[in-house]
Amino acid sequence: MKVAFAVSEAVPYAKTGGLADVAGALPGNLGKVGVKADVFMPAYKDIEAPVIETITVTAGAQHDVKISRRDNYFFIDAPGFFDREGLYGDSRGDYPDNCERFAVFCRAVKEFVGSRGYDIVHCHDWQSGLIPVYLREGASTARSIFTIHNLGYQGRFPGNKYSLLGLKPEYFSIEGVEFYGDISFLKAGIVFSDIVTTVSENYAREIQTTEYGLGMEGVLKKRRGQLFGIINGLDYEIWNPATDREIYYPYRDIDGKHRNKEALNRELGLDTAAPLIGMVSRIADQKGFDLLMKIFDDLIGIGFNIVILGTGDQSIQQKLLDYSSAYPTRVSVHLKFDNRLAHRIYAGSDFFAMPSRYEPCGLGQLIAFKYGSIPIVRATGGLADTVIDLDQDRENGGGISFSEYDRHALLAALKRAYRLYCRKDDCVRIASRIMAFDFSWERAAGRYKQLYDDVLALPSTS
Ligand code: ADP
């Protein structure tokens, strides 16, 4: 079975979030269950690989697209589209031609895989959402699976750009890619793929509700018979404190972890007595920063230190900087993308906070487990599926969770965390327990393989 992954970012070539981790790890794990998976992604700046073919694709205008290859990665390059500073935008915001950029990407993947005998195109998030409709329009025999990693990004563009997609007029309808007069790449993926998946069972349920559906709940409900939730795994070759070269001291136990905490505190200039909360996150509304801001002084008042690494929303960034000036030895803020520091934070913090408004799967909590940082999370999406509250299950619990998206609930969770920290033996026992949790990719790879088999057994729609 031959599968083409179509994705806008993948480790080790380009990453802005968890999608890249998934796209970097899942293909290799599918290989272990007999699926050959190649990855197709844009040829961003600094990606170098030998060109293997040039094709001409039509999406609005004609584009000469170069396809280059390194191992099982194929890079799509259209002149002027991908050789830029950012993946989706720069400091001024999203690139204004994202519609054209990713339409050409989708068209090129569709044309190329069509000529190379792939059985399935596995598309990820809105950037590859047009591929299922291109396959349908072209009466392709290849099947498509569309995975939603985050419903919050819908690839929505003005309807007057429709001609740039190179699709027949009839697809611009309520049954097609049209969404309230606009184009939605995400909707295209949901409507025209053979199977839709998302990255946790809980999120698969949540997105069919008005609260979490972000306007797509109706479209998703229509597909509920073909909608599945599969929790992501974690790549333990990258995320393993025993072998991690990015951290100060590789470790297998909590004593080793404490040495990392001391080193991190020293590097960041933090006062060393306090329990340390880590956060590594895109700074977006989704991630609960508004809630965090409401209780920031209380958090310090309880006795925590906090280190935050992230980039994103300008106004939240400014507020975080203000807090770090107000509490220079208690709060450490780093507004950048920094893989090494991320590893060091996972290794050096006692707790890891994810007070998310919504969270499709979340990788941060899985990494935190492995590094013995006890997660403090809001019970939503994949966080609810993976973090069993310690009060709910003392023997097997893995963290502290709260339900309501409000300041009192978060504060109560933080107070519980502080009390746990004060019970040193309990805290060490739980941190050691979570380090042994297994969220490896094998299980998820097996489930995807099963879905691939199912989709190939479907009767032909063309
Ligand atoms: P999302 O995909 O919504 O961004 P996840 O928790 O699924 O959130 O995955 C986030 C991934 O990106 C994790 O591997 C996290 O460590 C990493 N990450 C996020 N922000 C940064 C940053 N500023 N520097 C380094 N790594 C980051």
CSV table of C-alpha atoms and ligand atoms in Angstrom, one decimal:
chain,number,residue,atom,x,y,z
A,1,MET,CA,0.0,0.0,0.0
A,2,LYS,CA,1.4,3.4,-1.0
A,3,VAL,CA,0.3,6.5,0.8
A,4,ALA,CA,1.1,10.2,0.0
A,5,PHE,CA,1.1,12.5,3.1
A,6,ALA,CA,0.2,16.0,2.0
A,7,VAL,CA,1.1,18.4,4.7
A,8,SER,CA,2.3,22.0,5.1
A,9,GLU,CA,5.0,21.3,7.8
A,10,ALA,CA,7.0,18.3,8.9
A,11,VAL,CA,9.9,17.7,11.3
A,12,PRO,CA,12.9,18.0,10.5
A,13,TYR,CA,12.3,20.5,7.7
A,14,ALA,CA,9.7,23.0,9.0
A,15,LYS,CA,7.8,23.4,12.2
A,16,THR,CA,5.4,25.9,13.8
A,17,GLY,CA,3.5,23.4,16.0
A,18,GLY,CA,2.4,19.8,16.7
A,19,LEU,CA,1.4,19.1,13.1
A,20,ALA,CA,5.0,19.0,12.1
A,21,ASP,CA,5.8,16.5,14.9
A,22,VAL,CA,3.0,14.3,13.7
A,23,ALA,CA,4.0,14.5,10.0
A,24,GLY,CA,7.6,13.8,11.0
A,25,ALA,CA,6.9,10.7,13.0
A,26,LEU,CA,3.8,9.0,11.6
A,27,PRO,CA,5.2,8.0,8.2
A,28,GLY,CA,8.1,6.1,9.7
A,29,ASN,CA,5.8,4.3,12.1
A,30,LEU,CA,3.4,3.4,9.3
A,31,GLY,CA,6.4,1.8,7.6
A,32,LYS,CA,6.6,-0.6,10.6
A,33,VAL,CA,3.0,-1.8,9.8
A,34,GLY,CA,3.7,-2.3,6.1
A,35,VAL,CA,2.5,1.1,4.7
A,36,LYS,CA,4.9,3.0,2.5
A,37,ALA,CA,4.2,6.7,3.3
A,38,ASP,CA,5.9,9.5,1.4
A,39,VAL,CA,5.6,13.1,2.6
A,40,PHE,CA,4.7,16.0,0.2
A,41,MET,CA,5.3,19.5,1.6
A,42,PRO,CA,6.2,22.9,0.3
A,43,ALA,CA,9.8,23.7,-0.5
A,44,TYR,CA,10.3,26.4,2.0
A,45,LYS,CA,13.4,28.6,2.2
A,46,ASP,CA,16.6,26.7,3.1
A,47,ILE,CA,15.2,23.3,2.1
A,48,GLU,CA,17.6,21.9,-0.4
A,49,ALA,CA,17.1,18.7,-2.4
A,50,PRO,CA,17.7,17.5,-5.9
A,51,VAL,CA,14.9,18.3,-8.4
A,52,ILE,CA,13.4,15.2,-9.9
A,53,GLU,CA,10.7,16.6,-12.1
A,54,THR,CA,9.1,19.8,-13.3
A,55,ILE,CA,5.3,19.8,-13.9
A,56,THR,CA,3.0,22.5,-15.1
A,57,VAL,CA,-0.2,22.9,-13.1
A,58,THR,CA,-3.2,25.1,-13.7
A,59,ALA,CA,-4.8,26.8,-10.7
A,60,GLY,CA,-6.0,30.2,-11.9
A,61,ALA,CA,-2.8,30.7,-14.0
A,62,GLN,CA,-0.3,28.2,-15.1
A,63,HIS,CA,2.6,27.5,-12.7
A,64,ASP,CA,5.8,25.6,-13.4
A,65,VAL,CA,6.3,23.5,-10.3
A,66,LYS,CA,9.5,21.9,-9.4
A,67,ILE,CA,9.4,18.7,-7.4
A,68,SER,CA,12.5,17.8,-5.4
A,69,ARG,CA,13.2,14.8,-3.3
A,70,ARG,CA,15.2,13.7,-0.3
A,71,ASP,CA,14.5,10.1,0.9
A,72,ASN,CA,10.7,9.9,1.4
A,73,TYR,CA,10.2,13.6,1.4
A,74,PHE,CA,9.0,15.4,-1.7
A,75,PHE,CA,9.2,19.2,-1.9
A,76,ILE,CA,6.8,21.3,-4.0
A,77,ASP,CA,8.2,24.6,-5.3
A,78,ALA,CA,6.3,27.1,-7.3
A,79,PRO,CA,8.2,30.3,-8.2
A,80,GLY,CA,7.8,33.0,-5.6
A,81,PHE,CA,5.4,31.1,-3.4
A,82,PHE,CA,7.4,29.2,-0.7
A,83,ASP,CA,10.9,30.7,-0.6
A,84,ARG,CA,10.0,33.1,2.1
A,85,GLU,CA,10.8,33.9,5.8
A,86,GLY,CA,7.7,32.4,7.3
A,87,LEU,CA,5.5,29.3,6.5
A,88,TYR,CA,2.2,31.1,6.5
A,89,GLY,CA,3.0,34.7,7.2
A,90,ASP,CA,5.4,37.2,8.7
A,91,SER,CA,5.3,39.8,11.5
A,92,ARG,CA,2.6,41.7,9.5
A,93,GLY,CA,0.3,38.7,9.6
A,94,ASP,CA,-0.8,36.0,7.2
A,95,TYR,CA,0.6,36.2,3.6
A,96,PRO,CA,-2.1,37.8,1.5
A,97,ASP,CA,-1.7,35.1,-1.2
A,98,ASN,CA,-2.1,32.0,1.0
A,99,CYS,CA,-5.1,31.0,-1.1
A,100,GLU,CA,-3.0,30.9,-4.3
A,101,ARG,CA,0.0,29.3,-2.6
A,102,PHE,CA,-1.8,26.4,-1.1
A,103,ALA,CA,-4.1,25.9,-4.1
A,104,VAL,CA,-1.0,25.4,-6.2
A,105,PHE,CA,0.5,23.1,-3.6
A,106,CYS,CA,-2.7,21.0,-3.6
A,107,ARG,CA,-3.0,21.0,-7.4
A,108,ALA,CA,0.7,19.9,-7.7
A,109,VAL,CA,0.4,17.1,-5.2
A,110,LYS,CA,-2.8,15.9,-6.9
A,111,GLU,CA,-1.1,15.8,-10.3
A,112,PHE,CA,2.1,14.2,-9.2
A,113,VAL,CA,0.6,11.5,-7.0
A,114,GLY,CA,-1.9,10.7,-9.8
A,115,SER,CA,1.0,9.8,-12.1
A,116,ARG,CA,2.9,7.8,-9.5
A,117,GLY,CA,0.3,5.1,-8.5
A,118,TYR,CA,-0.4,6.2,-4.9
A,119,ASP,CA,-3.4,4.4,-3.4
A,120,ILE,CA,-4.3,7.0,-0.8
A,121,VAL,CA,-3.6,10.7,-0.2
A,122,HIS,CA,-3.6,11.5,3.5
A,123,CYS,CA,-4.2,15.2,3.8
A,124,HIS,CA,-3.6,17.3,6.9
A,125,ASP,CA,-5.4,20.5,7.8
A,126,TRP,CA,-6.7,23.3,5.6
A,127,GLN,CA,-3.5,23.7,3.6
A,128,SER,CA,-4.1,20.4,1.9
A,129,GLY,CA,-7.9,20.6,2.0
A,130,LEU,CA,-8.4,21.1,-1.8
A,131,ILE,CA,-6.7,17.8,-2.7
A,132,PRO,CA,-9.8,15.7,-2.0
A,133,VAL,CA,-11.9,17.9,-4.3
A,134,TYR,CA,-9.3,17.9,-7.0
A,135,LEU,CA,-9.2,14.1,-6.8
A,136,ARG,CA,-13.0,13.9,-7.0
A,137,GLU,CA,-13.2,16.4,-9.9
A,138,GLY,CA,-10.5,14.4,-11.8
A,139,ALA,CA,-12.2,11.1,-11.1
A,140,SER,CA,-9.0,9.8,-9.6
A,141,THR,CA,-8.8,6.3,-8.4
A,142,ALA,CA,-6.7,7.4,-5.4
A,143,ARG,CA,-8.6,7.6,-2.1
A,144,SER,CA,-8.3,10.5,0.3
A,145,ILE,CA,-8.3,10.8,4.1
A,146,PHE,CA,-8.5,14.2,5.7
A,147,THR,CA,-7.1,14.8,9.2
A,148,ILE,CA,-8.1,17.8,11.2
A,149,HIS,CA,-5.4,18.8,13.6
A,150,ASN,CA,-7.0,22.1,14.4
A,151,LEU,CA,-10.4,23.3,13.4
A,152,GLY,CA,-9.5,26.8,14.3
A,153,TYR,CA,-7.6,27.3,11.1
A,154,GLN,CA,-10.0,27.0,8.2
A,155,GLY,CA,-8.3,28.4,5.2
A,156,ARG,CA,-11.1,30.8,4.5
A,157,PHE,CA,-10.7,33.3,1.6
A,158,PRO,CA,-13.0,35.7,-0.2
A,159,GLY,CA,-15.3,34.0,-2.8
A,160,ASN,CA,-14.0,36.3,-5.5
A,161,LYS,CA,-10.7,34.2,-5.4
A,162,TYR,CA,-12.6,31.1,-6.5
A,163,SER,CA,-11.3,31.3,-10.1
A,164,LEU,CA,-7.7,30.9,-8.7
A,165,LEU,CA,-8.6,27.3,-7.6
A,166,GLY,CA,-9.1,26.1,-11.1
A,167,LEU,CA,-12.2,24.2,-10.1
A,168,LYS,CA,-15.4,23.8,-12.1
A,169,PRO,CA,-18.1,26.4,-11.1
A,170,GLU,CA,-20.4,23.8,-9.6
A,171,TYR,CA,-18.1,23.1,-6.7
A,172,PHE,CA,-18.7,26.6,-5.4
A,173,SER,CA,-21.9,25.7,-3.6
A,174,ILE,CA,-23.2,25.0,-0.1
A,175,GLU,CA,-22.6,21.3,-0.8
A,176,GLY,CA,-19.1,22.1,-1.9
A,177,VAL,CA,-16.2,24.4,-1.0
A,178,GLU,CA,-18.4,27.5,-0.3
A,179,PHE,CA,-18.7,28.7,3.2
A,180,TYR,CA,-21.0,31.7,3.9
A,181,GLY,CA,-20.0,33.2,0.5
A,182,ASP,CA,-16.3,32.5,1.0
A,183,ILE,CA,-14.1,29.6,0.0
A,184,SER,CA,-13.1,27.2,2.8
A,185,PHE,CA,-10.2,24.8,2.2
A,186,LEU,CA,-11.0,23.0,5.4
A,187,LYS,CA,-14.6,22.5,4.4
A,188,ALA,CA,-13.4,21.1,1.0
A,189,GLY,CA,-11.3,18.6,2.9
A,190,ILE,CA,-14.2,17.6,5.2
A,191,VAL,CA,-16.8,17.3,2.4
A,192,PHE,CA,-14.8,15.6,-0.4
A,193,SER,CA,-12.5,13.2,1.5
A,194,ASP,CA,-13.5,9.5,1.8
A,195,ILE,CA,-12.8,9.5,5.5
A,196,VAL,CA,-12.3,12.3,8.0
A,197,THR,CA,-10.2,11.9,11.2
A,198,THR,CA,-9.1,14.1,14.0
A,199,VAL,CA,-6.5,13.8,16.6
A,200,SER,CA,-8.5,12.6,19.7
A,201,GLU,CA,-11.7,10.9,20.3
A,202,ASN,CA,-12.9,13.6,22.6
A,203,TYR,CA,-12.2,16.3,20.0
A,204,ALA,CA,-14.0,14.3,17.4
A,205,ARG,CA,-17.1,14.6,19.6
A,206,GLU,CA,-16.6,18.2,20.6
A,207,ILE,CA,-16.3,19.5,17.0
A,208,GLN,CA,-19.8,18.4,16.3
A,209,THR,CA,-21.1,20.8,18.9
A,210,THR,CA,-21.8,24.5,18.5
A,211,GLU,CA,-19.4,25.3,21.3
A,212,TYR,CA,-16.4,23.8,19.6
A,213,GLY,CA,-17.5,23.4,16.0
A,214,LEU,CA,-16.5,27.0,14.9
A,215,GLY,CA,-19.3,27.0,12.4
A,216,MET,CA,-18.3,23.6,10.9
A,217,GLU,CA,-20.4,21.5,13.2
A,218,GLY,CA,-23.1,21.0,10.7
A,219,VAL,CA,-20.7,19.9,8.0
A,220,LEU,CA,-19.0,17.6,10.4
A,221,LYS,CA,-22.2,16.1,11.7
A,222,LYS,CA,-23.1,15.2,8.1
A,223,ARG,CA,-19.9,13.1,8.0
A,224,ARG,CA,-20.2,11.6,11.5
A,225,GLY,CA,-20.4,8.1,10.1
A,226,GLN,CA,-16.9,8.6,8.5
A,227,LEU,CA,-15.4,10.7,11.3
A,228,PHE,CA,-12.9,9.1,13.6
A,229,GLY,CA,-10.6,10.2,16.5
A,230,ILE,CA,-7.1,8.9,16.7
A,231,ILE,CA,-4.9,10.2,19.4
A,232,ASN,CA,-1.4,11.3,18.3
A,233,GLY,CA,1.7,9.5,19.5
A,234,LEU,CA,5.0,10.9,20.6
A,235,ASP,CA,8.3,10.3,18.9
A,236,TYR,CA,10.4,9.0,21.8
A,237,GLU,CA,13.5,9.1,19.6
A,238,ILE,CA,13.3,12.9,19.8
A,239,TRP,CA,11.6,13.2,23.2
A,240,ASN,CA,13.5,11.1,25.6
A,241,PRO,CA,15.2,12.6,28.6
A,242,ALA,CA,17.6,9.6,28.9
A,243,THR,CA,19.2,10.4,25.5
A,244,ASP,CA,18.3,14.0,24.9
A,245,ARG,CA,21.3,16.1,23.8
A,246,GLU,CA,19.5,19.4,24.1
A,247,ILE,CA,19.1,19.3,27.9
A,248,TYR,CA,21.8,19.9,30.5
A,249,TYR,CA,22.0,16.4,31.9
A,250,PRO,CA,20.3,13.4,30.4
A,251,TYR,CA,18.3,11.6,33.1
A,252,ARG,CA,16.3,8.6,33.9
A,253,ASP,CA,15.0,9.6,37.4
A,254,ILE,CA,13.8,12.5,39.3
A,255,ASP,CA,17.2,13.2,40.9
A,256,GLY,CA,18.5,13.7,37.4
A,257,LYS,CA,15.6,15.9,36.6
A,258,HIS,CA,16.4,18.1,39.6
A,259,ARG,CA,19.8,18.8,38.3
A,260,ASN,CA,18.2,20.1,35.1
A,261,LYS,CA,15.9,22.3,37.1
A,262,GLU,CA,18.9,23.8,38.9
A,263,ALA,CA,20.7,24.4,35.7
A,264,LEU,CA,17.7,26.0,34.0
A,265,ASN,CA,17.0,28.3,37.0
A,266,ARG,CA,20.7,29.4,36.8
A,267,GLU,CA,20.5,30.0,33.1
A,268,LEU,CA,17.3,32.0,33.4
A,269,GLY,CA,18.2,33.9,36.5
A,270,LEU,CA,15.3,32.5,38.5
A,271,ASP,CA,15.2,32.3,42.2
A,272,THR,CA,15.7,28.6,42.9
A,273,ALA,CA,13.5,27.8,45.9
A,274,ALA,CA,10.1,27.8,44.2
A,275,PRO,CA,8.3,25.1,42.2
A,276,LEU,CA,8.6,25.9,38.5
A,277,ILE,CA,5.8,25.9,36.0
A,278,GLY,CA,6.8,25.5,32.3
A,279,MET,CA,4.9,26.5,29.2
A,280,VAL,CA,6.0,26.0,25.6
A,281,SER,CA,3.2,27.1,23.3
A,282,ARG,CA,2.0,29.1,20.4
A,283,ILE,CA,0.7,32.3,21.9
A,284,ALA,CA,-2.8,32.1,20.6
A,285,ASP,CA,-6.2,32.6,22.0
A,286,GLN,CA,-6.7,28.8,21.9
A,287,LYS,CA,-4.0,28.2,24.4
A,288,GLY,CA,-5.6,29.9,27.4
A,289,PHE,CA,-3.3,32.9,27.8
A,290,ASP,CA,-6.2,35.2,28.6
A,291,LEU,CA,-7.1,33.0,31.5
A,292,LEU,CA,-3.5,32.9,32.7
A,293,MET,CA,-3.3,36.7,32.6
A,294,LYS,CA,-6.3,36.9,34.9
A,295,ILE,CA,-4.5,34.9,37.7
A,296,PHE,CA,-0.9,35.8,37.0
A,297,ASP,CA,-0.3,37.7,40.2
A,298,ASP,CA,-2.1,35.0,42.2
A,299,LEU,CA,0.2,32.4,40.6
A,300,ILE,CA,3.2,34.2,41.9
A,301,GLY,CA,1.5,34.8,45.2
A,302,ILE,CA,0.9,31.1,45.7
A,303,GLY,CA,4.6,30.6,45.3
A,304,PHE,CA,5.3,29.4,41.8
A,305,ASN,CA,7.9,30.6,39.4
A,306,ILE,CA,7.0,30.3,35.7
A,307,VAL,CA,9.0,30.1,32.4
A,308,ILE,CA,7.1,30.7,29.1
A,309,LEU,CA,8.5,30.0,25.7
A,310,GLY,CA,6.3,31.0,22.7
A,311,THR,CA,5.5,33.3,19.8
A,312,GLY,CA,2.3,34.7,18.5
A,313,ASP,CA,-0.3,37.3,19.6
A,314,GLN,CA,1.4,40.7,20.0
A,315,SER,CA,-0.7,42.0,22.8
A,316,ILE,CA,-0.3,38.9,25.0
A,317,GLN,CA,3.4,38.9,24.3
A,318,GLN,CA,3.6,42.5,25.6
A,319,LYS,CA,1.7,41.6,28.8
A,320,LEU,CA,4.0,38.7,29.4
A,321,LEU,CA,7.0,40.9,29.1
A,322,ASP,CA,5.4,43.3,31.6
A,323,TYR,CA,5.1,40.5,34.0
A,324,SER,CA,8.7,39.4,33.6
A,325,SER,CA,9.8,43.0,34.3
A,326,ALA,CA,7.6,43.1,37.4
A,327,TYR,CA,8.9,39.8,38.7
A,328,PRO,CA,12.4,39.4,37.2
A,329,THR,CA,13.5,36.5,39.5
A,330,ARG,CA,10.2,34.7,39.3
A,331,VAL,CA,9.0,35.0,35.7
A,332,SER,CA,11.1,34.2,32.6
A,333,VAL,CA,9.6,34.9,29.2
A,334,HIS,CA,11.1,34.0,25.8
A,335,LEU,CA,9.3,35.2,22.7
A,336,LYS,CA,10.8,33.1,20.0
A,337,PHE,CA,10.9,29.6,18.6
A,338,ASP,CA,13.7,27.7,20.2
A,339,ASN,CA,13.8,24.0,20.2
A,340,ARG,CA,16.7,23.6,22.6
A,341,LEU,CA,15.1,25.8,25.2
A,342,ALA,CA,11.8,23.9,24.7
A,343,HIS,CA,13.6,20.7,25.6
A,344,ARG,CA,15.3,22.3,28.6
A,345,ILE,CA,11.9,23.7,29.9
A,346,TYR,CA,10.3,20.2,29.7
A,347,ALA,CA,13.3,18.8,31.6
A,348,GLY,CA,13.6,21.6,34.1
A,349,SER,CA,10.1,22.4,35.2
A,350,ASP,CA,8.1,20.7,38.0
A,351,PHE,CA,4.8,21.3,36.3
A,352,PHE,CA,3.7,22.0,32.7
A,353,ALA,CA,0.7,24.2,32.1
A,354,MET,CA,-1.8,23.9,29.3
A,355,PRO,CA,-5.0,25.8,30.3
A,356,SER,CA,-6.3,25.6,26.7
A,357,ARG,CA,-9.7,26.9,25.6
A,358,TYR,CA,-9.6,24.0,23.2
A,359,GLU,CA,-6.9,21.4,22.3
A,360,PRO,CA,-7.4,18.9,19.5
A,361,CYS,CA,-4.8,16.5,20.9
A,362,GLY,CA,-1.9,18.4,22.4
A,363,LEU,CA,1.7,17.1,22.4
A,364,GLY,CA,3.0,19.3,25.2
A,365,GLN,CA,1.4,17.2,27.9
A,366,LEU,CA,2.7,14.0,26.4
A,367,ILE,CA,6.2,15.4,26.3
A,368,ALA,CA,5.8,16.7,29.8
A,369,PHE,CA,4.9,13.2,31.0
A,370,LYS,CA,8.0,11.8,29.5
A,371,TYR,CA,10.2,14.4,31.2
A,372,GLY,CA,8.5,14.0,34.6
A,373,SER,CA,6.8,17.4,34.5
A,374,ILE,CA,3.3,17.1,36.0
A,375,PRO,CA,0.7,18.5,33.6
A,376,ILE,CA,-1.8,21.1,34.8
A,377,VAL,CA,-4.4,21.1,32.0
A,378,ARG,CA,-7.9,22.1,31.2
A,379,ALA,CA,-9.9,19.0,30.5
A,380,THR,CA,-10.7,19.6,26.8
A,381,GLY,CA,-10.1,17.7,23.6
A,382,GLY,CA,-7.0,15.4,23.7
A,383,LEU,CA,-6.0,16.8,27.1
A,384,ALA,CA,-9.1,15.2,28.6
A,385,ASP,CA,-8.3,11.9,26.8
A,386,THR,CA,-4.7,11.8,28.0
A,387,VAL,CA,-4.4,13.5,31.4
A,388,ILE,CA,-6.3,11.5,34.1
A,389,ASP,CA,-6.8,13.7,37.1
A,390,LEU,CA,-4.9,12.6,40.2
A,391,ASP,CA,-7.9,13.1,42.5
A,392,GLN,CA,-10.0,11.0,40.2
A,393,ASP,CA,-7.5,8.1,40.1
A,394,ARG,CA,-4.8,8.2,42.7
A,395,GLU,CA,-3.1,5.0,41.4
A,396,ASN,CA,-3.0,5.8,37.7
A,397,GLY,CA,-3.6,9.5,37.4
A,398,GLY,CA,-1.1,11.7,35.5
A,399,GLY,CA,-1.8,15.3,36.3
A,400,ILE,CA,-4.1,18.0,37.6
A,401,SER,CA,-7.0,19.0,35.4
A,402,PHE,CA,-9.9,21.5,35.7
A,403,SER,CA,-13.1,21.7,33.6
A,404,GLU,CA,-14.6,25.2,33.5
A,405,TYR,CA,-12.8,27.7,31.4
A,406,ASP,CA,-12.6,30.3,34.2
A,407,ARG,CA,-10.1,31.8,36.6
A,408,HIS,CA,-11.4,30.2,39.7
A,409,ALA,CA,-11.1,26.7,38.3
A,410,LEU,CA,-7.5,27.4,37.1
A,411,LEU,CA,-6.6,28.9,40.4
A,412,ALA,CA,-8.0,25.9,42.3
A,413,ALA,CA,-5.9,23.6,40.1
A,414,LEU,CA,-2.8,25.7,40.8
A,415,LYS,CA,-3.4,25.5,44.5
A,416,ARG,CA,-3.7,21.7,44.3
A,417,ALA,CA,-0.5,21.6,42.3
A,418,TYR,CA,1.3,23.6,45.0
A,419,ARG,CA,0.0,21.4,47.8
A,420,LEU,CA,1.2,18.4,45.8
A,421,TYR,CA,4.6,20.0,45.4
A,422,CYS,CA,4.8,20.4,49.2
A,423,ARG,CA,4.3,16.6,49.7
A,424,LYS,CA,7.7,15.9,48.3
A,425,ASP,CA,7.4,12.1,48.3
A,426,ASP,CA,4.1,12.1,46.5
A,427,CYS,CA,5.4,14.5,44.0
A,428,VAL,CA,8.4,12.4,43.2
A,429,ARG,CA,6.3,9.2,43.0
A,430,ILE,CA,3.9,10.8,40.5
A,431,ALA,CA,6.6,12.4,38.4
A,432,SER,CA,8.4,9.0,38.2
A,433,ARG,CA,5.1,7.3,37.3
A,434,ILE,CA,4.3,9.6,34.4
A,435,MET,CA,7.8,9.2,33.0
A,436,ALA,CA,6.9,5.6,32.3
A,437,PHE,CA,3.6,6.4,30.5
A,438,ASP,CA,3.7,5.1,26.9
A,439,PHE,CA,2.2,7.2,24.2
A,440,SER,CA,4.3,5.8,21.4
A,441,TRP,CA,3.1,5.9,17.8
A,442,GLU,CA,2.6,2.2,17.3
A,443,ARG,CA,-1.0,2.2,18.4
A,444,ALA,CA,-1.9,5.2,16.3
A,445,ALA,CA,-0.1,3.8,13.3
A,446,GLY,CA,-2.1,0.5,13.6
A,447,ARG,CA,-5.3,2.5,13.7
A,448,TYR,CA,-4.4,4.5,10.6
A,449,LYS,CA,-3.4,1.3,8.8
A,450,GLN,CA,-6.9,-0.1,9.6
A,451,LEU,CA,-8.5,3.0,8.2
A,452,TYR,CA,-6.4,2.8,5.1
A,453,ASP,CA,-7.6,-0.8,4.6
A,454,ASP,CA,-11.2,0.3,5.1
A,455,VAL,CA,-11.0,3.2,2.7
A,456,LEU,CA,-9.5,1.0,0.0
A,457,ALA,CA,-12.4,-1.4,0.4
A,458,LEU,CA,-15.0,1.3,-0.2
A,459,PRO,CA,-17.0,1.1,-3.4
A,460,SER,CA,-15.8,3.4,-6.1
A,461,THR,CA,-17.4,6.9,-6.2
A,462,SER,CA,-15.9,8.0,-9.5
B,1,ADP,P1,-0.1,23.0,18.6
B,1,ADP,O1,0.1,22.0,17.6
B,1,ADP,O2,-1.5,23.5,18.8
B,1,ADP,O3,0.9,24.2,18.5
B,1,ADP,P2,0.9,21.0,20.5
B,1,ADP,O4,1.0,20.9,22.0
B,1,ADP,O5,0.2,19.9,19.8
B,1,ADP,O6,0.3,22.4,20.1
B,1,ADP,O7,2.4,21.0,19.9
B,1,ADP,C1,3.2,22.1,20.0
B,1,ADP,C2,4.6,21.6,19.6
B,1,ADP,O8,5.4,22.8,19.3
B,1,ADP,C3,5.4,21.0,20.8
B,1,ADP,O9,6.4,20.1,20.3
B,1,ADP,C4,6.0,22.2,21.4
B,1,ADP,O10,7.1,21.8,22.2
B,1,ADP,C5,6.4,23.0,20.2
B,1,ADP,N1,6.5,24.4,20.4
B,1,ADP,C6,5.5,25.3,20.5
B,1,ADP,N2,6.0,26.6,20.6
B,1,ADP,C7,7.4,26.5,20.6
B,1,ADP,C8,8.4,27.4,20.7
B,1,ADP,N3,8.2,28.7,20.8
B,1,ADP,N4,9.7,27.0,20.6
B,1,ADP,C9,10.0,25.6,20.5
B,1,ADP,N5,9.0,24.7,20.4
B,1,ADP,C10,7.7,25.1,20.4
